[in-house]
PDB file of C-alpha atoms and ligand atoms in Angstrom:
ATOM      1  CA  MET A 805      -6.077 -16.475  39.523  1.00 35.00           C
ATOM      2  CA  ALA A 806      -4.232 -17.400  42.665  1.00 36.00           C
ATOM      3  CA  LEU A 807      -3.722 -13.763  43.435  1.00 38.00           C
ATOM      4  CA  ARG A 808      -7.383 -12.881  43.023  1.00 38.00           C
ATOM      5  CA  PHE A 809      -8.408 -15.785  45.190  1.00 37.00           C
ATOM      6  CA  TRP A 810      -5.931 -14.630  47.789  1.00 38.00           C
ATOM      7  CA  LYS A 811      -7.296 -11.121  47.710  1.00 39.00           C
ATOM      8  CA  ARG A 812     -10.831 -12.288  48.023  1.00 41.00           C
ATOM      9  CA  LYS A 813      -9.973 -14.622  50.835  1.00 45.00           C
ATOM     10  CA  LEU A 814      -8.343 -11.955  52.917  1.00 42.00           C
ATOM     11  CA  PRO A 815     -11.058  -9.432  53.654  1.00 44.00           C
ATOM     12  CA  ASP A 816     -10.000  -6.806  56.118  1.00 49.00           C
ATOM     13  CA  ARG A 817     -12.976  -7.437  58.390  1.00 46.00           C
ATOM     14  CA  GLU A 818     -10.978  -8.839  61.261  1.00 44.00           C
ATOM     15  CA  GLU A 819      -8.353  -6.201  61.015  1.00 45.00           C
ATOM     16  CA  LYS A 820     -10.980  -3.497  61.059  1.00 45.00           C
ATOM     17  CA  ALA A 821     -12.506  -4.985  64.137  1.00 42.00           C
ATOM     18  CA  TYR A 822      -9.318  -4.231  65.987  1.00 41.00           C
ATOM     19  CA  LYS A 823      -9.550  -0.624  64.947  1.00 42.00           C
ATOM     20  CA  ILE A 824     -12.818  -0.052  66.736  1.00 45.00           C
ATOM     21  CA  GLU A 825     -12.353   3.169  68.564  1.00 42.00           C
ATOM     22  CA  VAL A 826     -13.399   2.142  71.989  1.00 45.00           C
ATOM     23  CA  LYS A 827     -11.496   2.715  75.155  1.00 41.00           C
ATOM     24  CA  VAL A 828     -11.960  -0.453  77.065  1.00 48.00           C
ATOM     25  CA  GLU A 829      -9.587  -2.412  79.168  1.00 45.00           C
ATOM     26  CA  GLN A 830      -7.494  -4.747  77.104  1.00 46.00           C
ATOM     27  CA  GLY A 831      -8.603  -8.307  76.976  1.00 53.00           C
ATOM     28  CA  VAL A 832     -12.276  -7.658  77.700  1.00 66.00           C
ATOM     29  CA  PHE A 833     -13.347  -8.533  74.190  1.00 85.00           C
ATOM     30  CA  ASP A 834     -12.295 -11.691  72.475  1.00 87.00           C
ATOM     31  CA  LYS A 835     -11.825 -11.824  68.738  1.00 89.00           C
ATOM     32  CA  LYS A 836     -15.355 -13.014  68.006  1.00 89.00           C
ATOM     33  CA  VAL A 837     -16.893 -10.223  70.070  1.00 94.00           C
ATOM     34  CA  LEU A 838     -14.718  -7.620  68.374  1.00 95.00           C
ATOM     35  CA  ILE A 839     -15.951  -8.768  65.002  1.00 95.00           C
ATOM     36  CA  LEU A 840     -19.571  -8.693  66.149  1.00 96.00           C
ATOM     37  CA  LEU A 841     -19.157  -5.232  67.640  1.00 97.00           C
ATOM     38  CA  ASP A 842     -17.624  -4.044  64.423  1.00 96.00           C
ATOM     39  CA  SER A 843     -20.706  -5.324  62.648  1.00 97.00           C
ATOM     40  CA  LEU A 844     -22.978  -3.439  65.076  1.00 98.00           C
ATOM     41  CA  PHE A 845     -21.060  -0.245  64.372  1.00 97.00           C
ATOM     42  CA  ARG A 846     -21.391  -0.791  60.630  1.00 97.00           C
ATOM     43  CA  LYS A 847     -25.100  -1.494  60.910  1.00 97.00           C
ATOM     44  CA  LYS A 848     -25.373   1.749  62.857  1.00 97.00           C
ATOM     45  CA  ILE A 849     -26.911   0.036  65.845  1.00 98.00           C
ATOM     46  CA  LEU A 850     -24.092   1.434  67.971  1.00 98.00           C
ATOM     47  CA  LYS A 851     -22.073   4.611  67.767  1.00 97.00           C
ATOM     48  CA  SER A 852     -19.851   3.987  70.756  1.00 96.00           C
ATOM     49  CA  ILE A 853     -19.204   1.810  73.748  1.00 97.00           C
ATOM     50  CA  ASP A 854     -18.799   4.042  76.748  1.00 96.00           C
ATOM     51  CA  TYR A 855     -17.952   2.069  79.862  1.00 95.00           C
ATOM     52  CA  CYS A 856     -18.390  -1.226  81.601  1.00 96.00           C
ATOM     53  CA  VAL A 857     -21.435  -1.213  83.871  1.00 97.00           C
ATOM     54  CA  SER A 858     -21.038  -4.702  85.262  1.00 96.00           C
ATOM     55  CA  THR A 859     -18.862  -7.740  85.008  1.00 92.00           C
ATOM     56  CA  GLY A 860     -20.721 -10.892  85.930  1.00 86.00           C
ATOM     57  CA  LYS A 861     -20.182 -14.621  85.864  1.00 81.00           C
ATOM     58  CA  GLU A 862     -22.075 -15.135  82.645  1.00 86.00           C
ATOM     59  CA  ALA A 863     -22.073 -11.749  80.981  1.00 93.00           C
ATOM     60  CA  ASP A 864     -20.584  -8.280  80.878  1.00 95.00           C
ATOM     61  CA  VAL A 865     -22.812  -5.241  80.502  1.00 97.00           C
ATOM     62  CA  PHE A 866     -21.636  -1.999  78.925  1.00 97.00           C
ATOM     63  CA  ARG A 867     -23.254   1.334  78.416  1.00 98.00           C
ATOM     64  CA  GLY A 868     -23.185   2.414  74.798  1.00 98.00           C
ATOM     65  CA  THR A 869     -24.566   5.229  72.695  1.00 98.00           C
ATOM     66  CA  ASP A 870     -26.645   4.866  69.540  1.00 97.00           C
ATOM     67  CA  PHE A 871     -26.782   7.138  66.501  1.00 96.00           C
ATOM     68  CA  ASN A 872     -29.607   9.185  68.031  1.00 97.00           C
ATOM     69  CA  ASP A 873     -27.368   9.809  71.018  1.00 97.00           C
ATOM     70  CA  ASN A 874     -29.495   7.653  73.261  1.00 97.00           C
ATOM     71  CA  PHE A 875     -27.786   5.454  75.783  1.00 98.00           C
ATOM     72  CA  VAL A 876     -28.149   1.709  75.306  1.00 98.00           C
ATOM     73  CA  ALA A 877     -27.154  -1.292  77.369  1.00 98.00           C
ATOM     74  CA  ILE A 878     -24.973  -3.859  75.630  1.00 98.00           C
ATOM     75  CA  LYS A 879     -24.959  -7.263  77.266  1.00 98.00           C
ATOM     76  CA  ILE A 880     -22.243  -9.573  76.040  1.00 96.00           C
ATOM     77  CA  PHE A 881     -22.688 -13.167  77.110  1.00 93.00           C
ATOM     78  CA  ARG A 882     -19.471 -14.928  77.935  1.00 87.00           C
ATOM     79  CA  THR A 883     -18.510 -17.511  75.398  1.00 74.00           C
ATOM     80  CA  TYR A 884     -16.767 -19.546  78.025  1.00 60.00           C
ATOM     81  CA  THR A 885     -18.721 -20.136  81.158  1.00 54.00           C
ATOM     82  CA  GLY A 886     -18.722 -22.799  83.772  1.00 56.00           C
ATOM     83  CA  GLN A 887     -22.489 -22.704  83.973  1.00 56.00           C
ATOM     84  CA  PHE A 888     -23.377 -24.995  81.078  1.00 53.00           C
ATOM     85  CA  HIS A 889     -24.591 -27.768  83.329  1.00 54.00           C
ATOM     86  CA  ARG A 890     -27.592 -25.660  84.321  1.00 68.00           C
ATOM     87  CA  PHE A 891     -28.614 -25.289  80.720  1.00 71.00           C
ATOM     88  CA  ASP A 892     -30.724 -28.442  80.652  1.00 75.00           C
ATOM     89  CA  ASP A 893     -33.015 -27.263  83.431  1.00 82.00           C
ATOM     90  CA  TYR A 894     -33.793 -24.045  81.613  1.00 82.00           C
ATOM     91  CA  TRP A 895     -33.903 -25.343  78.055  1.00 80.00           C
ATOM     92  CA  ASP A 896     -37.209 -24.287  76.532  1.00 80.00           C
ATOM     93  CA  GLU A 897     -38.000 -25.533  73.054  1.00 75.00           C
ATOM     94  CA  SER A 898     -40.693 -22.900  72.591  1.00 79.00           C
ATOM     95  CA  MET A 899     -38.172 -20.109  73.034  1.00 77.00           C
ATOM     96  CA  ALA A 900     -35.299 -21.582  71.055  1.00 74.00           C
ATOM     97  CA  ILE A 901     -33.889 -20.167  67.877  1.00 69.00           C
ATOM     98  CA  LYS A 902     -32.940 -22.384  64.995  1.00 69.00           C
ATOM     99  CA  MET A 903     -29.300 -23.147  65.577  1.00 68.00           C
ATOM    100  CA  LYS A 904     -26.986 -22.445  62.700  1.00 71.00           C
ATOM    101  CA  LYS A 905     -23.494 -23.740  62.331  1.00 66.00           C
ATOM    102  CA  LYS A 906     -21.970 -20.500  63.561  1.00 70.00           C
ATOM    103  CA  ASN A 907     -24.084 -20.460  66.744  1.00 70.00           C
ATOM    104  CA  SER A 908     -22.803 -21.617  70.084  1.00 77.00           C
ATOM    105  CA  VAL A 909     -24.875 -22.706  73.069  1.00 81.00           C
ATOM    106  CA  ILE A 910     -24.369 -19.334  74.644  1.00 87.00           C
ATOM    107  CA  ASP A 911     -26.140 -17.727  71.664  1.00 89.00           C
ATOM    108  CA  LEU A 912     -29.232 -19.627  72.778  1.00 89.00           C
ATOM    109  CA  TRP A 913     -29.161 -18.000  76.199  1.00 90.00           C
ATOM    110  CA  CYS A 914     -28.711 -14.633  74.600  1.00 94.00           C
ATOM    111  CA  SER A 915     -31.505 -15.163  72.095  1.00 94.00           C
ATOM    112  CA  LYS A 916     -33.816 -16.401  74.834  1.00 94.00           C
ATOM    113  CA  GLU A 917     -33.273 -13.201  76.770  1.00 97.00           C
ATOM    114  CA  PHE A 918     -33.920 -11.159  73.644  1.00 97.00           C
ATOM    115  CA  LYS A 919     -37.083 -13.081  72.842  1.00 96.00           C
ATOM    116  CA  VAL A 920     -38.425 -12.529  76.357  1.00 97.00           C
ATOM    117  CA  LEU A 921     -37.698  -8.798  76.097  1.00 98.00           C
ATOM    118  CA  GLN A 922     -39.691  -8.777  72.854  1.00 97.00           C
ATOM    119  CA  LEU A 923     -42.601 -10.599  74.459  1.00 97.00           C
ATOM    120  CA  LEU A 924     -42.660  -8.118  77.349  1.00 98.00           C
ATOM    121  CA  SER A 925     -41.937  -4.998  75.333  1.00 98.00           C
ATOM    122  CA  ASP A 926     -45.319  -3.297  75.784  1.00 98.00           C
ATOM    123  CA  LEU A 927     -45.560  -3.939  79.521  1.00 98.00           C
ATOM    124  CA  GLU A 928     -42.892  -1.452  80.618  1.00 97.00           C
ATOM    125  CA  ILE A 929     -41.475  -3.840  83.169  1.00 98.00           C
ATOM    126  CA  ALA A 930     -38.172  -4.617  81.429  1.00 98.00           C
ATOM    127  CA  PRO A 931     -35.676  -2.964  79.055  1.00 98.00           C
ATOM    128  CA  GLN A 932     -36.758  -2.572  75.451  1.00 98.00           C
ATOM    129  CA  PRO A 933     -35.065  -4.997  73.052  1.00 98.00           C
ATOM    130  CA  ILE A 934     -33.093  -3.240  70.309  1.00 98.00           C
ATOM    131  CA  TYR A 935     -30.917  -5.775  68.527  1.00 98.00           C
ATOM    132  CA  ARG A 936     -29.362  -9.167  69.008  1.00 97.00           C
ATOM    133  CA  LEU A 937     -26.312 -10.513  67.284  1.00 96.00           C
ATOM    134  CA  GLN A 938     -25.180 -13.977  68.346  1.00 94.00           C
ATOM    135  CA  ASN A 939     -24.098 -13.533  71.983  1.00 94.00           C
ATOM    136  CA  ILE A 940     -24.692  -9.778  72.178  1.00 97.00           C
ATOM    137  CA  ASN A 941     -27.954  -8.147  73.246  1.00 98.00           C
ATOM    138  CA  VAL A 942     -28.498  -4.455  72.765  1.00 98.00           C
ATOM    139  CA  MET A 943     -31.371  -3.044  74.801  1.00 98.00           C
ATOM    140  CA  SER A 944     -32.598   0.229  76.203  1.00 98.00           C
ATOM    141  CA  PHE A 945     -30.520   1.642  79.012  1.00 98.00           C
ATOM    142  CA  LEU A 946     -32.265   1.752  82.377  1.00 98.00           C
ATOM    143  CA  GLY A 947     -30.852   4.738  84.143  1.00 98.00           C
ATOM    144  CA  GLU A 948     -30.743   8.451  84.661  1.00 97.00           C
ATOM    145  CA  ASN A 949     -28.199  10.793  83.096  1.00 95.00           C
ATOM    146  CA  GLY A 950     -26.247   7.818  81.867  1.00 96.00           C
ATOM    147  CA  ILE A 951     -25.963   6.218  85.312  1.00 97.00           C
ATOM    148  CA  PRO A 952     -27.796   2.905  85.736  1.00 98.00           C
ATOM    149  CA  TYR A 953     -30.662   2.751  88.191  1.00 98.00           C
ATOM    150  CA  SER A 954     -29.874   0.996  91.458  1.00 98.00           C
ATOM    151  CA  LEU A 955     -30.597  -2.630  92.066  1.00 98.00           C
ATOM    152  CA  ILE A 956     -33.178  -2.946  94.825  1.00 98.00           C
ATOM    153  CA  LYS A 957     -30.670  -4.889  96.932  1.00 98.00           C
ATOM    154  CA  ASP A 958     -28.688  -1.665  97.378  1.00 98.00           C
ATOM    155  CA  ILE A 959     -31.483   0.721  98.302  1.00 97.00           C
ATOM    156  CA  LYS A 960     -33.569  -1.051 100.917  1.00 96.00           C
ATOM    157  CA  GLU A 961     -34.300   2.233 102.696  1.00 95.00           C
ATOM    158  CA  ASP A 962     -36.074   3.642  99.603  1.00 96.00           C
ATOM    159  CA  LEU A 963     -38.401   0.689  99.191  1.00 97.00           C
ATOM    160  CA  ASP A 964     -41.923   0.472 100.529  1.00 97.00           C
ATOM    161  CA  GLN A 965     -45.170  -1.425 100.186  1.00 98.00           C
ATOM    162  CA  LYS A 966     -45.720   0.019  96.709  1.00 97.00           C
ATOM    163  CA  THR A 967     -42.431  -1.455  95.493  1.00 98.00           C
ATOM    164  CA  TYR A 968     -43.355  -4.876  96.817  1.00 98.00           C
ATOM    165  CA  ASP A 969     -46.822  -4.695  95.280  1.00 98.00           C
ATOM    166  CA  ALA A 970     -45.386  -3.495  91.960  1.00 98.00           C
ATOM    167  CA  ILE A 971     -42.999  -6.452  91.849  1.00 98.00           C
ATOM    168  CA  LEU A 972     -45.801  -8.954  92.484  1.00 98.00           C
ATOM    169  CA  SER A 973     -47.881  -7.234  89.842  1.00 98.00           C
ATOM    170  CA  SER A 974     -45.005  -7.498  87.327  1.00 98.00           C
ATOM    171  CA  ILE A 975     -44.553 -11.202  88.099  1.00 98.00           C
ATOM    172  CA  LYS A 976     -48.261 -11.678  87.353  1.00 98.00           C
ATOM    173  CA  LYS A 977     -48.125  -9.633  84.154  1.00 98.00           C
ATOM    174  CA  MET A 978     -45.199 -11.730  82.966  1.00 98.00           C
ATOM    175  CA  TYR A 979     -47.019 -14.902  83.790  1.00 98.00           C
ATOM    176  CA  VAL A 980     -50.065 -13.822  81.834  1.00 97.00           C
ATOM    177  CA  ARG A 981     -47.664 -13.237  78.925  1.00 96.00           C
ATOM    178  CA  GLY A 982     -46.597 -16.831  79.391  1.00 96.00           C
ATOM    179  CA  ILE A 983     -43.247 -16.280  81.069  1.00 97.00           C
ATOM    180  CA  VAL A 984     -41.608 -17.154  84.373  1.00 98.00           C
ATOM    181  CA  HIS A 985     -38.429 -15.194  85.098  1.00 98.00           C
ATOM    182  CA  SER A 986     -36.705 -18.076  86.926  1.00 97.00           C
ATOM    183  CA  ASP A 987     -33.838 -15.983  88.312  1.00 97.00           C
ATOM    184  CA  LEU A 988     -35.765 -13.279  90.077  1.00 98.00           C
ATOM    185  CA  SER A 989     -34.270 -11.717  93.181  1.00 98.00           C
ATOM    186  CA  GLU A 990     -33.153  -8.351  94.530  1.00 98.00           C
ATOM    187  CA  TYR A 991     -30.114  -8.727  92.237  1.00 98.00           C
ATOM    188  CA  ASN A 992     -32.177  -8.619  89.051  1.00 98.00           C
ATOM    189  CA  ILE A 993     -34.593  -5.794  89.759  1.00 98.00           C
ATOM    190  CA  MET A 994     -33.728  -2.162  89.066  1.00 98.00           C
ATOM    191  CA  TYR A 995     -35.508   0.767  90.621  1.00 98.00           C
ATOM    192  CA  ASP A 996     -36.186   4.211  89.210  1.00 97.00           C
ATOM    193  CA  ASP A 997     -36.156   6.497  92.199  1.00 95.00           C
ATOM    194  CA  ASN A 998     -38.096   9.262  90.408  1.00 96.00           C
ATOM    195  CA  SER A 999     -40.997   7.349  88.936  1.00 96.00           C
ATOM    196  CA  LYS A1000     -40.801   4.663  91.668  1.00 96.00           C
ATOM    197  CA  LYS A1001     -41.029   2.072  88.912  1.00 98.00           C
ATOM    198  CA  VAL A1002     -39.366  -1.322  89.058  1.00 98.00           C
ATOM    199  CA  TYR A1003     -37.776  -3.082  86.109  1.00 98.00           C
ATOM    200  CA  PHE A1004     -36.859  -6.715  85.815  1.00 98.00           C
ATOM    201  CA  ILE A1005     -33.606  -7.613  84.047  1.00 98.00           C
ATOM    202  CA  ASP A1006     -31.560 -10.717  83.255  1.00 97.00           C
ATOM    203  CA  PHE A1007     -33.943 -13.049  81.452  1.00 97.00           C
ATOM    204  CA  ALA A1008     -31.603 -15.663  80.023  1.00 94.00           C
ATOM    205  CA  GLN A1009     -32.971 -18.301  82.380  1.00 94.00           C
ATOM    206  CA  ALA A1010     -36.642 -17.469  81.804  1.00 96.00           C
ATOM    207  CA  VAL A1011     -38.984 -20.247  80.713  1.00 96.00           C
ATOM    208  CA  SER A1012     -42.488 -20.359  79.332  1.00 95.00           C
ATOM    209  CA  ASN A1013     -45.246 -21.016  81.857  1.00 95.00           C
ATOM    210  CA  HIS A1014     -45.808 -24.393  80.209  1.00 94.00           C
ATOM    211  CA  HIS A1015     -42.245 -25.486  80.901  1.00 95.00           C
ATOM    212  CA  ARG A1016     -41.820 -28.592  83.059  1.00 95.00           C
ATOM    213  CA  ASN A1017     -40.033 -26.572  85.744  1.00 95.00           C
ATOM    214  CA  ALA A1018     -42.170 -23.431  85.463  1.00 97.00           C
ATOM    215  CA  GLU A1019     -44.007 -23.877  88.745  1.00 97.00           C
ATOM    216  CA  LYS A1020     -40.858 -24.731  90.654  1.00 97.00           C
ATOM    217  CA  PHE A1021     -39.071 -21.652  89.273  1.00 98.00           C
ATOM    218  CA  LEU A1022     -42.084 -19.436  89.919  1.00 98.00           C
ATOM    219  CA  ARG A1023     -42.178 -20.553  93.541  1.00 98.00           C
ATOM    220  CA  ARG A1024     -38.499 -19.821  93.934  1.00 98.00           C
ATOM    221  CA  ASP A1025     -38.927 -16.344  92.374  1.00 98.00           C
ATOM    222  CA  VAL A1026     -41.772 -15.525  94.743  1.00 98.00           C
ATOM    223  CA  GLU A1027     -39.934 -16.899  97.770  1.00 98.00           C
ATOM    224  CA  ASN A1028     -36.825 -14.867  96.914  1.00 98.00           C
ATOM    225  CA  ILE A1029     -38.874 -11.687  96.734  1.00 98.00           C
ATOM    226  CA  ASN A1030     -40.695 -12.446  99.975  1.00 98.00           C
ATOM    227  CA  LYS A1031     -37.456 -13.236 101.776  1.00 98.00           C
ATOM    228  CA  PHE A1032     -35.916  -9.963 100.677  1.00 98.00           C
ATOM    229  CA  PHE A1033     -38.931  -7.828 101.584  1.00 98.00           C
ATOM    230  CA  LYS A1034     -39.327  -9.558 104.936  1.00 97.00           C
ATOM    231  CA  SER A1035     -36.019  -7.979 105.867  1.00 96.00           C
ATOM    232  CA  ILE A1036     -37.506  -4.512 105.335  1.00 96.00           C
ATOM    233  CA  ASN A1037     -39.711  -2.912 107.983  1.00 91.00           C
ATOM    234  CA  ASN A1038     -43.373  -2.074 107.539  1.00 93.00           C
ATOM    235  CA  ILE A1039     -44.105  -4.202 104.544  1.00 97.00           C
ATOM    236  CA  GLU A1040     -47.101  -6.439 104.553  1.00 97.00           C
ATOM    237  CA  ILE A1041     -45.992  -9.687 102.979  1.00 98.00           C
ATOM    238  CA  THR A1042     -48.452 -12.054 101.343  1.00 98.00           C
ATOM    239  CA  GLU A1043     -47.609 -15.709 101.985  1.00 98.00           C
ATOM    240  CA  SER A1044     -45.799 -17.335  99.063  1.00 98.00           C
ATOM    241  CA  ASP A1045     -48.411 -20.091  98.773  1.00 98.00           C
ATOM    242  CA  GLN A1046     -51.163 -17.578  98.425  1.00 98.00           C
ATOM    243  CA  ILE A1047     -49.306 -15.569  95.786  1.00 98.00           C
ATOM    244  CA  LEU A1048     -48.565 -18.748  93.899  1.00 98.00           C
ATOM    245  CA  LYS A1049     -52.193 -19.763  93.954  1.00 97.00           C
ATOM    246  CA  GLN A1050     -53.254 -16.362  92.635  1.00 97.00           C
ATOM    247  CA  ILE A1051     -50.700 -16.512  89.836  1.00 97.00           C
ATOM    248  CA  LEU A1052     -51.384 -20.089  88.783  1.00 95.00           C
ATOM    249  CA  GLU A1053     -55.068 -19.245  88.434  1.00 93.00           C
ATOM    250  CA  LEU A1054     -54.070 -16.775  85.725  1.00 89.00           C
ATOM    251  CA  LYS A1055     -52.821 -19.546  83.477  1.00 75.00           C
ATOM    252  CA  HIS A1056     -54.787 -20.144  80.358  1.00 64.00           C
TER     253      HIS A1056
HETATM  254  N1  ADP B1822     -30.804  -2.430  80.454  1.00 52.52           N
HETATM  255  C1  ADP B1822     -29.925  -2.091  81.396  1.00 52.52           C
HETATM  256  N2  ADP B1822     -29.687  -0.782  81.667  1.00 52.52           N
HETATM  257  C2  ADP B1822     -28.779  -0.426  82.612  1.00 52.52           C
HETATM  258  N3  ADP B1822     -28.064  -1.293  83.324  1.00 52.52           N
HETATM  259  C3  ADP B1822     -28.254  -2.611  83.112  1.00 52.52           C
HETATM  260  C4  ADP B1822     -29.188  -3.075  82.138  1.00 52.52           C
HETATM  261  N4  ADP B1822     -29.164  -4.430  82.132  1.00 52.52           N
HETATM  262  C5  ADP B1822     -28.264  -4.784  83.065  1.00 52.52           C
HETATM  263  N5  ADP B1822     -27.713  -3.703  83.666  1.00 52.52           N
HETATM  264  C6  ADP B1822     -26.693  -3.692  84.742  1.00 52.52           C
HETATM  265  O1  ADP B1822     -25.809  -4.774  84.533  1.00 52.52           O
HETATM  266  C7  ADP B1822     -25.839  -5.676  85.637  1.00 52.52           C
HETATM  267  C8  ADP B1822     -25.757  -7.106  85.142  1.00 52.52           C
HETATM  268  O2  ADP B1822     -26.840  -7.388  84.298  1.00 52.52           O
HETATM  269  P1  ADP B1822     -27.598  -8.777  84.319  1.00 52.52           P
HETATM  270  O3  ADP B1822     -28.530  -8.778  83.155  1.00 52.52           O
HETATM  271  O4  ADP B1822     -28.199  -8.987  85.662  1.00 52.52           O
HETATM  272  O5  ADP B1822     -26.430  -9.821  84.022  1.00 52.52           O
HETATM  273  P2  ADP B1822     -25.673 -10.886  84.942  1.00 52.52           P
HETATM  274  O6  ADP B1822     -26.305 -10.896  86.315  1.00 52.52           O
HETATM  275  O7  ADP B1822     -25.864 -12.171  84.213  1.00 52.52           O
HETATM  276  O8  ADP B1822     -24.274 -10.435  84.963  1.00 52.52           O
HETATM  277  C9  ADP B1822     -27.125  -5.354  86.372  1.00 52.52           C
HETATM  278  O9  ADP B1822     -27.013  -5.630  87.735  1.00 52.52           O
HETATM  279  C10 ADP B1822     -27.322  -3.887  86.111  1.00 52.52           C
HETATM  280  O10 ADP B1822     -26.591  -3.131  87.040  1.00 52.52           O
HETATM  281 MG1   MG B1823     -28.149 -10.499  87.062  1.00 52.52          MG
END
């Protein structure tokens, strides 16, 4: 009896997680993440993890490949982050998942981002959501030939009036869907040089347009965009107040 119990209690899950055949720098993944990634491989959401696209304060983003040989973006939210104090400001009951015992606060951020991607999925202004597991979001990869599109901050010379107008239009479309990005800037907008399309990313801080801070965050988003585009020649900027007025009128 003791032996059987012992056998049952020692599944090789964790051990298998360490055998994931990925070539990543040591120490990037903690034990929890390894186990979750192992689960994503087993569920056939992921076939491989290819390379690290970005290491940020709150998350790391990797390019991966799925079983149809499409590239995907894998965003792994850091379990330990010094940013918890900001959580209150961006807490949005309407976008929260039901917390289970195994969930940590960071899973809420991750699930919020995933939920927003779902809400926006038909608008073609953000990556497509594919799968979420605790603090890992798998989404469509925004890039060409496996290389991520540029952030607009890095390609000022390629941007023009159409880019600016497209960004304002996307902010409005999001708002009509009931969402304010709340962390919008040249750091969270990618640009497809071929189609000239812009894509918003990084939605963990997004709130619904009924949120107590929605207007404040919307103003900041608009002001960030205006500030950035003011630094580019030949772009006709609409005053932030006017944009805000136009957007707020869309609320229903
Ligand atoms: N879907 C995606 N496809 C390709 N690259 C992405 C995708 N999402 C994010 N990235 C890349 O990863 C970087 C970090 O992603 P982001 O969501 O902004 O996280 P954070 O700023 O919290 O680190 C982005 O600047 C972008 O270069
Ligand atoms: Mg970002």
